[in-house]
Amino acid sequence: MCAFFIFGVSGFGSSIAAVPLLVQMYPLKVVVPMMVLIDICASLYVGRKSSSDANIQELKWLFPFSLIGMVLGIFLLVKAPSEPLLLILGIFAAINGVRVLVQRNVEFRDPINKWWAVPFGFFGGAFTALFATGGPVYASYLGLRINDPKVLRATMAFAIFMLTFLRLALMLVTGLILSWEVIVLAACLMPVAFLGIWTGSHVHTKLSNTSMRIAYGSILVFSGSMLLLRQLA
């Protein structure tokens, strides 16, 4: 419920908040496909209400590089150890969260150059394929391109939906998502997930631009810290 409250507020953050905690109780190969099922439903719910506000042009420029990163992520998932990669993502998320919190009252400057979509899209796609935790990477980039918190949330929700759909296709090919344990766990957690989304969506409408930056920064610091604590422990 807490993870999808975060999603309702910001349009991202459910997997990176929930996965490090759920893997303490369930195997990773159950948790990640289960989150795919709930993320698909959550993104459809949020996207149906706010899809008209999403900045599709930003995503058209970002996604080609994300697809390249996802191909590398699938390769690393098979060949490389996950611990160093999770440490890098945790540090990246925490540092960006601190930056957002420090600059929460700073007026929005000119957007960064769109060519920054190359590294952000690439690494976001890689971490999405590896751990379903690419949200902080995309949030960091889009937060420097989009000033309106309503548009930012809608764009993030749409991005997460598209990426989750691609993850769903991969899970179907590998057969991971066809497990009864995955389906039953998703069905059990779906009601509390949507309670979290409903609550977060109502809170989101009352947030100012500064409050939204505080929410984003806090989510990034929390999610990055959780990843770091899990890996160091």
Short mmCIF file of N, CA and C in Angstrom, two decimals, residues 12 88-104 112 120 135-144 213-214 216-224:
data_model
loop_
_atom_site.label_atom_id
_atom_site.label_comp_id
_atom_site.label_asym_id
_atom_site.label_seq_id
_atom_site.Cartn_x
_atom_site.Cartn_y
_atom_site.Cartn_z
N PHE A 12 5.50 7.17 -10.28
CA PHE A 12 6.55 6.15 -10.32
C PHE A 12 6.91 5.79 -8.88
N ILE A 88 25.19 0.91 -7.52
CA ILE A 88 25.27 2.10 -8.39
C ILE A 88 23.92 2.78 -8.46
N LEU A 89 22.85 2.01 -8.66
CA LEU A 89 21.51 2.61 -8.74
C LEU A 89 21.12 3.26 -7.42
N GLY A 90 21.43 2.60 -6.30
CA GLY A 90 21.10 3.17 -5.00
C GLY A 90 21.80 4.50 -4.77
N ILE A 91 23.09 4.57 -5.10
CA ILE A 91 23.85 5.81 -4.94
C ILE A 91 23.29 6.89 -5.85
N PHE A 92 23.00 6.53 -7.10
CA PHE A 92 22.46 7.49 -8.07
C PHE A 92 21.14 8.07 -7.58
N ALA A 93 20.23 7.21 -7.14
CA ALA A 93 18.92 7.67 -6.69
C ALA A 93 19.04 8.57 -5.47
N ALA A 94 19.86 8.17 -4.50
CA ALA A 94 19.99 8.94 -3.26
C ALA A 94 20.60 10.31 -3.53
N ILE A 95 21.64 10.38 -4.36
CA ILE A 95 22.29 11.66 -4.66
C ILE A 95 21.32 12.59 -5.38
N ASN A 96 20.56 12.06 -6.33
CA ASN A 96 19.60 12.91 -7.04
C ASN A 96 18.47 13.36 -6.12
N GLY A 97 18.07 12.50 -5.18
CA GLY A 97 17.05 12.89 -4.23
C GLY A 97 17.51 14.05 -3.35
N VAL A 98 18.76 13.98 -2.89
CA VAL A 98 19.32 15.07 -2.09
C VAL A 98 19.37 16.36 -2.92
N ARG A 99 19.77 16.24 -4.19
CA ARG A 99 19.82 17.41 -5.06
C ARG A 99 18.45 18.07 -5.20
N VAL A 100 17.41 17.25 -5.40
CA VAL A 100 16.06 17.79 -5.55
C VAL A 100 15.61 18.47 -4.26
N LEU A 101 15.90 17.86 -3.10
CA LEU A 101 15.50 18.45 -1.83
C LEU A 101 16.23 19.77 -1.56
N VAL A 102 17.52 19.81 -1.88
CA VAL A 102 18.30 21.04 -1.67
C VAL A 102 17.78 22.17 -2.57
N GLN A 103 17.35 21.82 -3.79
CA GLN A 103 16.91 22.83 -4.75
C GLN A 103 15.37 22.94 -4.81
N ARG A 104 14.70 22.54 -3.75
CA ARG A 104 13.23 22.49 -3.80
C ARG A 104 12.60 23.87 -3.98
N ILE A 112 17.26 21.03 -19.39
CA ILE A 112 18.54 20.53 -19.87
C ILE A 112 18.41 20.10 -21.32
N PHE A 120 20.50 8.95 -19.88
CA PHE A 120 19.40 8.66 -18.96
C PHE A 120 18.52 7.54 -19.50
N GLY A 135 12.74 3.68 -12.54
CA GLY A 135 11.96 4.90 -12.32
C GLY A 135 12.76 6.11 -11.88
N PRO A 136 13.68 5.98 -10.89
CA PRO A 136 14.45 7.15 -10.46
C PRO A 136 15.28 7.77 -11.58
N VAL A 137 15.77 6.94 -12.51
CA VAL A 137 16.56 7.47 -13.62
C VAL A 137 15.69 8.35 -14.51
N TYR A 138 14.50 7.85 -14.86
CA TYR A 138 13.59 8.62 -15.71
C TYR A 138 13.06 9.86 -14.98
N ALA A 139 12.79 9.72 -13.69
CA ALA A 139 12.29 10.86 -12.91
C ALA A 139 13.34 11.97 -12.84
N SER A 140 14.61 11.58 -12.71
CA SER A 140 15.68 12.57 -12.65
C SER A 140 15.77 13.35 -13.96
N TYR A 141 15.67 12.64 -15.09
CA TYR A 141 15.75 13.32 -16.39
C TYR A 141 14.51 14.17 -16.66
N LEU A 142 13.32 13.59 -16.52
CA LEU A 142 12.10 14.32 -16.84
C LEU A 142 11.88 15.49 -15.88
N GLY A 143 12.36 15.34 -14.63
CA GLY A 143 12.25 16.44 -13.69
C GLY A 143 13.07 17.65 -14.09
N LEU A 144 14.10 17.44 -14.91
CA LEU A 144 14.92 18.53 -15.42
C LEU A 144 14.45 19.03 -16.78
N ARG A 213 8.30 18.68 -5.42
CA ARG A 213 9.74 18.45 -5.44
C ARG A 213 10.19 17.75 -4.16
N ILE A 214 9.61 18.15 -3.03
CA ILE A 214 9.94 17.49 -1.76
C ILE A 214 9.53 16.02 -1.81
N TYR A 216 9.19 14.12 -4.56
CA TYR A 216 10.09 13.42 -5.47
C TYR A 216 11.45 13.17 -4.82
N GLY A 217 11.99 14.21 -4.19
CA GLY A 217 13.28 14.05 -3.55
C GLY A 217 13.27 13.02 -2.44
N SER A 218 12.21 13.03 -1.65
CA SER A 218 12.10 12.07 -0.55
C SER A 218 12.00 10.65 -1.08
N ILE A 219 11.23 10.46 -2.16
CA ILE A 219 11.09 9.13 -2.76
C ILE A 219 12.45 8.63 -3.26
N LEU A 220 13.20 9.50 -3.93
CA LEU A 220 14.49 9.09 -4.46
C LEU A 220 15.47 8.76 -3.34
N VAL A 221 15.51 9.59 -2.28
CA VAL A 221 16.41 9.31 -1.16
C VAL A 221 16.01 8.00 -0.47
N PHE A 222 14.70 7.82 -0.25
CA PHE A 222 14.23 6.59 0.41
C PHE A 222 14.57 5.35 -0.41
N SER A 223 14.22 5.39 -1.70
CA SER A 223 14.43 4.21 -2.54
C SER A 223 15.92 3.91 -2.69
N GLY A 224 16.73 4.95 -2.88
CA GLY A 224 18.17 4.73 -2.99
C GLY A 224 18.75 4.18 -1.70
#
